[in-house]
Short mmCIF file of C-alpha atoms in Angstrom, two decimals:
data_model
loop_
_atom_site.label_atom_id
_atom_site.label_comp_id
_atom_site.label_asym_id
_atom_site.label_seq_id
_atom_site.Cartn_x
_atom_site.Cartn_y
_atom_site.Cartn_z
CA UNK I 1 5.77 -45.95 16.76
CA UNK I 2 3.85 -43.02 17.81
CA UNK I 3 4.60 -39.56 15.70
CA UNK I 4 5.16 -36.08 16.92
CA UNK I 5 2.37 -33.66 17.04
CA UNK I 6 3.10 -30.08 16.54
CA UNK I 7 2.98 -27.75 19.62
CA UNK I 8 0.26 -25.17 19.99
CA UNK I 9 3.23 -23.03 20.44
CA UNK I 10 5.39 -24.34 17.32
CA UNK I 11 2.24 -24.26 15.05
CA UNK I 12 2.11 -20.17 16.20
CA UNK I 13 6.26 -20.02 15.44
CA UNK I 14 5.20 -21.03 12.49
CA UNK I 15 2.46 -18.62 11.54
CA UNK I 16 4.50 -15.92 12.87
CA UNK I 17 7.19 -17.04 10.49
CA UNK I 18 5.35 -16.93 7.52
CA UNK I 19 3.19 -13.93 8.04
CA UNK I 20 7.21 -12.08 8.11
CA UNK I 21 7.68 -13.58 5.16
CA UNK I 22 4.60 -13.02 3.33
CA UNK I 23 4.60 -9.52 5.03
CA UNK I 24 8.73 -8.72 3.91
CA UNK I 25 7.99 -9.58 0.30
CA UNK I 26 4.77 -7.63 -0.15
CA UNK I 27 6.60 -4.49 1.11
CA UNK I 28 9.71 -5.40 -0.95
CA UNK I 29 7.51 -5.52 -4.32
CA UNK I 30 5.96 -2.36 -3.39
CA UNK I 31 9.40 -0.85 -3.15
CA UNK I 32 10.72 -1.70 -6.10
CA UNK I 33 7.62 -0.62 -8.03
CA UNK I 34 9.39 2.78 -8.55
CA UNK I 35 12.11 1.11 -10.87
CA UNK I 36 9.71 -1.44 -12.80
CA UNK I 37 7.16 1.65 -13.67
CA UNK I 38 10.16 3.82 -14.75
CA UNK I 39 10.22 1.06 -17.42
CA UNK I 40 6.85 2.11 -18.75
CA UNK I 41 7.44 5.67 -19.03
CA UNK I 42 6.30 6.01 -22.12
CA UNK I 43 2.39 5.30 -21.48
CA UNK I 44 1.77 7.92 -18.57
CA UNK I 45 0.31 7.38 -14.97
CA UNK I 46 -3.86 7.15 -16.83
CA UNK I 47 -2.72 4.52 -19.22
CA UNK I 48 -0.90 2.55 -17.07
CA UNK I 49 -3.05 2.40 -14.02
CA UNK I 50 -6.23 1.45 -16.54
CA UNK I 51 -3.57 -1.78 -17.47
CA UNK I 52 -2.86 -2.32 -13.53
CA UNK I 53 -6.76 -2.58 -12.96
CA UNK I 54 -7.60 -4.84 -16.06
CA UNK I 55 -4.72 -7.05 -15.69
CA UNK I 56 -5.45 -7.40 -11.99
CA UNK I 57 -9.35 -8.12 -12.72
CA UNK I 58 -8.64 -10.79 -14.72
CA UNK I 59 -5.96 -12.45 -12.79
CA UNK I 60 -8.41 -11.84 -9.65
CA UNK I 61 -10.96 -13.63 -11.41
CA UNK I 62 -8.77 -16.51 -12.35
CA UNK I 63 -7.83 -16.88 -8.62
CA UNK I 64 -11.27 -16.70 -7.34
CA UNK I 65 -11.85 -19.57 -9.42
CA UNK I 66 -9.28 -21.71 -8.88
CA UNK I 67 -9.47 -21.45 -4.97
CA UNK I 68 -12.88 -21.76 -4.58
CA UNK I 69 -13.67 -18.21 -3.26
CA UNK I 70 -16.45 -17.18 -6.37
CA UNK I 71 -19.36 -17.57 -3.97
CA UNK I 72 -18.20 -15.07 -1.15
CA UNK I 73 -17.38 -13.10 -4.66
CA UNK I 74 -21.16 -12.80 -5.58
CA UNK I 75 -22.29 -13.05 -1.69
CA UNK I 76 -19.99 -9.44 -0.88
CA UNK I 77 -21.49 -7.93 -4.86
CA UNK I 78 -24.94 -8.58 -3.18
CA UNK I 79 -23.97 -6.79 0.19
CA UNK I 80 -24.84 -2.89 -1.11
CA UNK I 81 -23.56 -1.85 2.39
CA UNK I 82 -20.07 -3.82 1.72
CA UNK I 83 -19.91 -3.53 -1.93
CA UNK I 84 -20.32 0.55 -1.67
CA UNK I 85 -17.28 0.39 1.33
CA UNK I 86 -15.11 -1.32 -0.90
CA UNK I 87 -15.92 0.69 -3.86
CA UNK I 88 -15.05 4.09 -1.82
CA UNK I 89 -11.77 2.00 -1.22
CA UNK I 90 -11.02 1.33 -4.61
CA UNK I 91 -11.72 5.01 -5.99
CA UNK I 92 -9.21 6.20 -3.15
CA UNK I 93 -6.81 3.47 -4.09
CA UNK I 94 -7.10 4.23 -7.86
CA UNK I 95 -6.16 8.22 -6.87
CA UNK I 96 -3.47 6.93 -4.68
CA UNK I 97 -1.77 4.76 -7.86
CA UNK I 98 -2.29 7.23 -10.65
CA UNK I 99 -0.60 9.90 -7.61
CA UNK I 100 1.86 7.71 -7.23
CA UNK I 101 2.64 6.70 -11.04
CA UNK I 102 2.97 10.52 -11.61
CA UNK I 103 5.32 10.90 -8.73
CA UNK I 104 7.48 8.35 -10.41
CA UNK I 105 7.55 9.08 -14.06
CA UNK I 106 8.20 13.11 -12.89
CA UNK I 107 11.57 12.21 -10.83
CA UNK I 108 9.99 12.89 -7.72
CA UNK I 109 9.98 9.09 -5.96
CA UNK I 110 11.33 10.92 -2.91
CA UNK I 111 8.24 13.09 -2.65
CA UNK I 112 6.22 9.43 -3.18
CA UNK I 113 8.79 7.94 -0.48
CA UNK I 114 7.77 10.89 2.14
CA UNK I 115 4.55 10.43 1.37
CA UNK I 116 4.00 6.43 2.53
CA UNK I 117 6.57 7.71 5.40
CA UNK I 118 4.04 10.21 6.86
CA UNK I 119 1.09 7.84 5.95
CA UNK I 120 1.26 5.86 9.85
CA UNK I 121 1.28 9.71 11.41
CA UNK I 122 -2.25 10.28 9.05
CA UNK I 123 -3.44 7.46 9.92
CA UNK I 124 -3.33 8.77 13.67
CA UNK I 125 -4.91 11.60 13.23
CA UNK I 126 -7.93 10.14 11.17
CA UNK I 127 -8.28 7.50 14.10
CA UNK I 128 -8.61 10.45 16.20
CA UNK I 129 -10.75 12.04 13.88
CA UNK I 130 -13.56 9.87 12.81
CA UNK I 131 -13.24 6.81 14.91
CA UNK I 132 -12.98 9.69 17.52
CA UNK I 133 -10.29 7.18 19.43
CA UNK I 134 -8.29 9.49 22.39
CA UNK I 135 -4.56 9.84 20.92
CA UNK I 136 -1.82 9.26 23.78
CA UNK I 137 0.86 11.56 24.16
CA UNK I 138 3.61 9.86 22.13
CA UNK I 139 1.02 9.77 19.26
CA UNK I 140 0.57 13.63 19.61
CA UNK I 141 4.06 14.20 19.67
CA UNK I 142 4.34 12.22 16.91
CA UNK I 143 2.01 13.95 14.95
CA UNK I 144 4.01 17.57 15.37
CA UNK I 145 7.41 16.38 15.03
CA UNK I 146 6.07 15.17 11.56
CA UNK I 147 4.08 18.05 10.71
CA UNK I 148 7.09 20.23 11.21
CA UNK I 149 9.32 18.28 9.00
CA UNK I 150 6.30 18.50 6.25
CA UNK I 151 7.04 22.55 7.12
CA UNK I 152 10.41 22.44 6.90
CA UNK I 153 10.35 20.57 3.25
CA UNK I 154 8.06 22.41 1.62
CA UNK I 155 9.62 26.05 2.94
CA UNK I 156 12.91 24.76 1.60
CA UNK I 157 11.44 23.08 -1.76
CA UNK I 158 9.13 26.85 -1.98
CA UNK I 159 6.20 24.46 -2.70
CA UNK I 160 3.98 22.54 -1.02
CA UNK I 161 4.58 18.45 -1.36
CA UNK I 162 1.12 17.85 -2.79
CA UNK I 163 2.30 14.18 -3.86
CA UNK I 164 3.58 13.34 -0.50
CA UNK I 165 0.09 14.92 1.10
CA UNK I 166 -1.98 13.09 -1.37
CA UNK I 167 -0.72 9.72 -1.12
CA UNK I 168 -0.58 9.77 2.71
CA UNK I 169 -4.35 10.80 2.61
CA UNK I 170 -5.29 8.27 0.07
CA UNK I 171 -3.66 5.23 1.51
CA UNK I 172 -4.47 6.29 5.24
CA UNK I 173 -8.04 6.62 3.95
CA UNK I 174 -8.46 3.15 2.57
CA UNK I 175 -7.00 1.62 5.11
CA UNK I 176 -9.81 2.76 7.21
CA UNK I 177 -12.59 1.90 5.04
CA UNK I 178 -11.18 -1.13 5.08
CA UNK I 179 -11.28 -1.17 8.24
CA UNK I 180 -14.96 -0.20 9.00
CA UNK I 181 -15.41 -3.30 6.24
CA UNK I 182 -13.86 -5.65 9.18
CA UNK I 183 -12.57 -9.23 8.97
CA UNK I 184 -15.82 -10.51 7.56
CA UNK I 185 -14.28 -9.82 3.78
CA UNK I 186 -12.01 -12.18 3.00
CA UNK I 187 -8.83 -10.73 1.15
CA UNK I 188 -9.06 -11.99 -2.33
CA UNK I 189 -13.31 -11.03 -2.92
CA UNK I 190 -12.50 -8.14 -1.35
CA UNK I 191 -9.81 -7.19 -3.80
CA UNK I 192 -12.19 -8.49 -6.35
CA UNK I 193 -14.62 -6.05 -6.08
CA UNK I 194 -12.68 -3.32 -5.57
CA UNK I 195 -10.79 -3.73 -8.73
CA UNK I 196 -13.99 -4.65 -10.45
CA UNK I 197 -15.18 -1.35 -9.27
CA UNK I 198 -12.58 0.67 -11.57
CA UNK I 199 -12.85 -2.02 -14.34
CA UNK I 200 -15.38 -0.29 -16.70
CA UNK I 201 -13.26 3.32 -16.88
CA UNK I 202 -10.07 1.58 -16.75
CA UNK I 203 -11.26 -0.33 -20.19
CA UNK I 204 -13.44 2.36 -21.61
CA UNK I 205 -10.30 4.52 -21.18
CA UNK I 206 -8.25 1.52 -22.95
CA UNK I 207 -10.81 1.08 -25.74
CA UNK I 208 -10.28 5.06 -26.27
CA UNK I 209 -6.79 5.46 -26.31
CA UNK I 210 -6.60 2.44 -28.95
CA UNK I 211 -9.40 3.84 -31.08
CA UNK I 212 -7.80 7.55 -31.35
CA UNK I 213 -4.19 5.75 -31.86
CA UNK I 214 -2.92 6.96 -28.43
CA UNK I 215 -2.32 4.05 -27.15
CA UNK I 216 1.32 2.22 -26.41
CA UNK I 217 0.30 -1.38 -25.83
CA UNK I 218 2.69 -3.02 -28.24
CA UNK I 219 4.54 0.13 -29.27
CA UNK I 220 7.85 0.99 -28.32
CA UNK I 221 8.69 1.36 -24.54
CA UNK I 222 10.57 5.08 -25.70
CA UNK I 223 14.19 3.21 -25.89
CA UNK I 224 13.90 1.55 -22.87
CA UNK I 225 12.55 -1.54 -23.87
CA UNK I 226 11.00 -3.17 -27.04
CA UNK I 227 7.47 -3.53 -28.07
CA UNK I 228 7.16 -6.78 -27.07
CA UNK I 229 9.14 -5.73 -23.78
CA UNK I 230 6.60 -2.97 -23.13
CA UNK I 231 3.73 -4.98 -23.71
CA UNK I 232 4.50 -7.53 -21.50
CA UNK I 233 5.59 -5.05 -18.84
CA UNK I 234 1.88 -3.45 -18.98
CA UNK I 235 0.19 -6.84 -18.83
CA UNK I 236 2.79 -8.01 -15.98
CA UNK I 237 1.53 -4.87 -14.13
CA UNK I 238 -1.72 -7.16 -12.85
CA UNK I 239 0.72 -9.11 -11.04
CA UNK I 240 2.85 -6.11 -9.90
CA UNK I 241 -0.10 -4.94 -8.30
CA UNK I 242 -2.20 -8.03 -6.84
CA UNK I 243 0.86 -10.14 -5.27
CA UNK I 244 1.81 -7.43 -2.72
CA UNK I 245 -1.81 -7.17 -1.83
CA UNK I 246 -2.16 -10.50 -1.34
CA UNK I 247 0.93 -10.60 0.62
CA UNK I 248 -0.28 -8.27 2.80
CA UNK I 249 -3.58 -9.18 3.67
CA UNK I 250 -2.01 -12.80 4.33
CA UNK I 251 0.83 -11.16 6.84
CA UNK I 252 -2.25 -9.23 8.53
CA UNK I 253 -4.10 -12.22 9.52
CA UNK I 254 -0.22 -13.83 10.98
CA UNK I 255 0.86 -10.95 12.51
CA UNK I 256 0.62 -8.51 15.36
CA UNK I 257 0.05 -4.89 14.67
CA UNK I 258 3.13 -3.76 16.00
CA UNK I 259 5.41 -6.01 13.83
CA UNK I 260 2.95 -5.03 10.64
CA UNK I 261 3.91 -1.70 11.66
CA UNK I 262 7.59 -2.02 11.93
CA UNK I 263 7.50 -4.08 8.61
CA UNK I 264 5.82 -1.30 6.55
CA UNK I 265 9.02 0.90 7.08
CA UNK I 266 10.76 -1.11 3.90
CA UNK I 267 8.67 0.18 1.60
CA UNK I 268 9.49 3.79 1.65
CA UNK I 269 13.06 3.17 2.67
CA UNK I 270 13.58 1.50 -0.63
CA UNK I 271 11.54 4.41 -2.56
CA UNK I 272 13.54 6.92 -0.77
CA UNK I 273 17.07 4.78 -1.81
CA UNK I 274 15.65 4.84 -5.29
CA UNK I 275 15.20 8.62 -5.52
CA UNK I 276 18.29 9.14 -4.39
CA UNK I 277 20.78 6.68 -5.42
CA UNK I 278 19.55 5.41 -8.74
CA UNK I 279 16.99 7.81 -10.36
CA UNK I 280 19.64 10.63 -9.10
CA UNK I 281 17.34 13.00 -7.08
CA UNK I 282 18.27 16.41 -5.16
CA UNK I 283 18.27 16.48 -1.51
CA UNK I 284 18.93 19.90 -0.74
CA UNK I 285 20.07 20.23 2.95
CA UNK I 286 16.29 21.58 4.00
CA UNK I 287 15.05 18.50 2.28
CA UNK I 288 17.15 16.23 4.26
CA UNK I 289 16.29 18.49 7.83
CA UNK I 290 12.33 17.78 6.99
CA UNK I 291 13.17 13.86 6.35
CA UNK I 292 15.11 13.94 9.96
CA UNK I 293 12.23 15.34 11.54
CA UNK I 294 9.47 12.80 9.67
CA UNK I 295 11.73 10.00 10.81
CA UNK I 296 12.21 10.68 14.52
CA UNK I 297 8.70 11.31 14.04
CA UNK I 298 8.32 7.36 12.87
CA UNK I 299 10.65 6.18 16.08
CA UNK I 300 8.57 8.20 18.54
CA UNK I 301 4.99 6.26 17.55
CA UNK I 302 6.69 2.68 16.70
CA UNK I 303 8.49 2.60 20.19
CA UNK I 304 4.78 3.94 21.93
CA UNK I 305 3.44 1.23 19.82
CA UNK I 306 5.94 -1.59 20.91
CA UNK I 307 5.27 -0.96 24.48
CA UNK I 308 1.54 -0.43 24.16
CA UNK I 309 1.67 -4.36 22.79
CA UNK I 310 4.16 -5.22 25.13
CA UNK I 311 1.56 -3.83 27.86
CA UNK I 312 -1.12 -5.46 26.26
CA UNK I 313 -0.13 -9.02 25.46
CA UNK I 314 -0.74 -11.76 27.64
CA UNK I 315 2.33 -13.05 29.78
CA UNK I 316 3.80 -16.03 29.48
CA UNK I 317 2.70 -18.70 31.60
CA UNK I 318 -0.38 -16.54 33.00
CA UNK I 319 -2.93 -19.22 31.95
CA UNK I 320 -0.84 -21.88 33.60
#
């Protein structure tokens, strides 16, 4: 009795499958991060982001051992070239979290939500930029409708939204050097040595905040939770911040571009919920006008980038 083989076109189902998966959780976690840092008030953006790097080293390491992937660890520390890309990525990552983590523990996860929101138009214009690639029209429209919502905000708000601005510029920025890295660097060595990168201030600042008695690690969490709660939260932030990586990079390799780029949407949607809904945050009418705009802004370059992949992708049947 013979049995079934899978389908070349049932084995890509199913790789499509998981990399929406893989790719819906990692943007989930990174939308609830807003609500699990709010937990660790009490430390401050420095303190915690030096726990988010150590924590993540050492689970990093354990992983590299257990799957086999410590060679192409060493190999990519060896690479100067490679190993100097991803440490530009990791010092723009490390601005981007501590950004972020201020954004957060200062009630303003709206500005942080506006800020991954505008990140996709950023990323257009640093394509056009550096990798001097010719922007289409939808992309330039794009790229005003947003930049007249950023106007409209920060005229309403009287100030400009530096955390928005800096965490669109920060995360837009590494994902280009990660992109002039290429598909040669596997996803966990690369996260590796990026977060081995920002291990030695992240525990030098740790090892001075405990020697002056500044640190929290193991004090209380400022009402919210215990010592032992607060403790665990900080060393739980390694997690917090490698799974969604990982997720990522694993629903990169599964999925088209397009999709990635529809998928990324949840992230800010549930920062922007957040803001509003739980951590009680004004949206004065301007505010809300400057949103509208970013977000039309967001339909205009996913539905050019839809059709561009529709217009690009082979039809079915054509090798037939």
């Amino acid at each position: 009795m013979s049995t079934a083989q899978p389908t070349p076109d049932g084995v890509a189902t199913s790789e499509h499958r998981r990399g929406l998966i893989a790719g819906a959780c990692g943007y989930f976690l990174w939308g609830v991060l807003p609500i699990y840092f709010s937990l660790l008030a009490s430390a401050g953006a420095l303190e915690i982001t030096a726990h988010r790097v150590v924590w993540s080293m050492l689970l990093c390491l354990l992983l590299l051992a257990v799957l086999g992937q410590w060679r192409t660890f060493t190999t990519l520390l060896r690479d100067r070239r490679t190993a100097g890309r991803l440490t530009l990525a990791a010092v723009l990552l490390a601005v981007n979290w501590i950004t972020f983590l201020f954004g957060v523990l200062t009630d303003r996860v709206v500005d942080a939500a506006l800020g991954y929101y505008v990140n996709p138009i950023i990323t257009v214009l640093l394509a056009v930029l550096v990798l001097r690639e010719r922007p289409r029209p939808a992309q330039w429209a794009a790229v005003g409708v947003a930049g007249a919502g950023v106007v409209v905000i920060a005229v309403g708000l009287g100030s400009f939204p530096w955390i928005a601005t800096v965490l669109a510029l920060t995360f837009a920025g590494y994902g280009l050097v990660k992109k002039t890295v290429g598909a040669k660097v596997p996803a966990l060595p690369g996260l590796g040595v990026e977060t081995l990168a920002l291990t030695a201030p992240a525990l030098g600042y740790l090892v001075y905040l405990t020697a002056t008695g500044a640190s929290t690690f193991g004090a209380d969490g400022g009402g919210r939770v215990g010592p032992a709660g607060h403790a665990a939260l900080l060393v739980a932030s390694g997690v917090a911040t490698t799974a969604p990586l990982l997720l990522f990079a694993a629903a990169a390799r599964r999925l088209p571009l397009a999709t990635l780029g529809l998928l990324q949407y949840i992230t800010p949607t549930m920062q922007f919920l957040s803001g509003v809904l739980l951590f009680g945050e004004e949206m004065a009418p301007s505010r809300w006008a400057g949103f509208a705009l970013v977000w039309v802004a967001l339909v205009i370059l996913t539905t050019d980038g839809l059709r561009l992949a529709r217009r690009n992708s082979p039809r079915r049947g054509a090798s037939d």
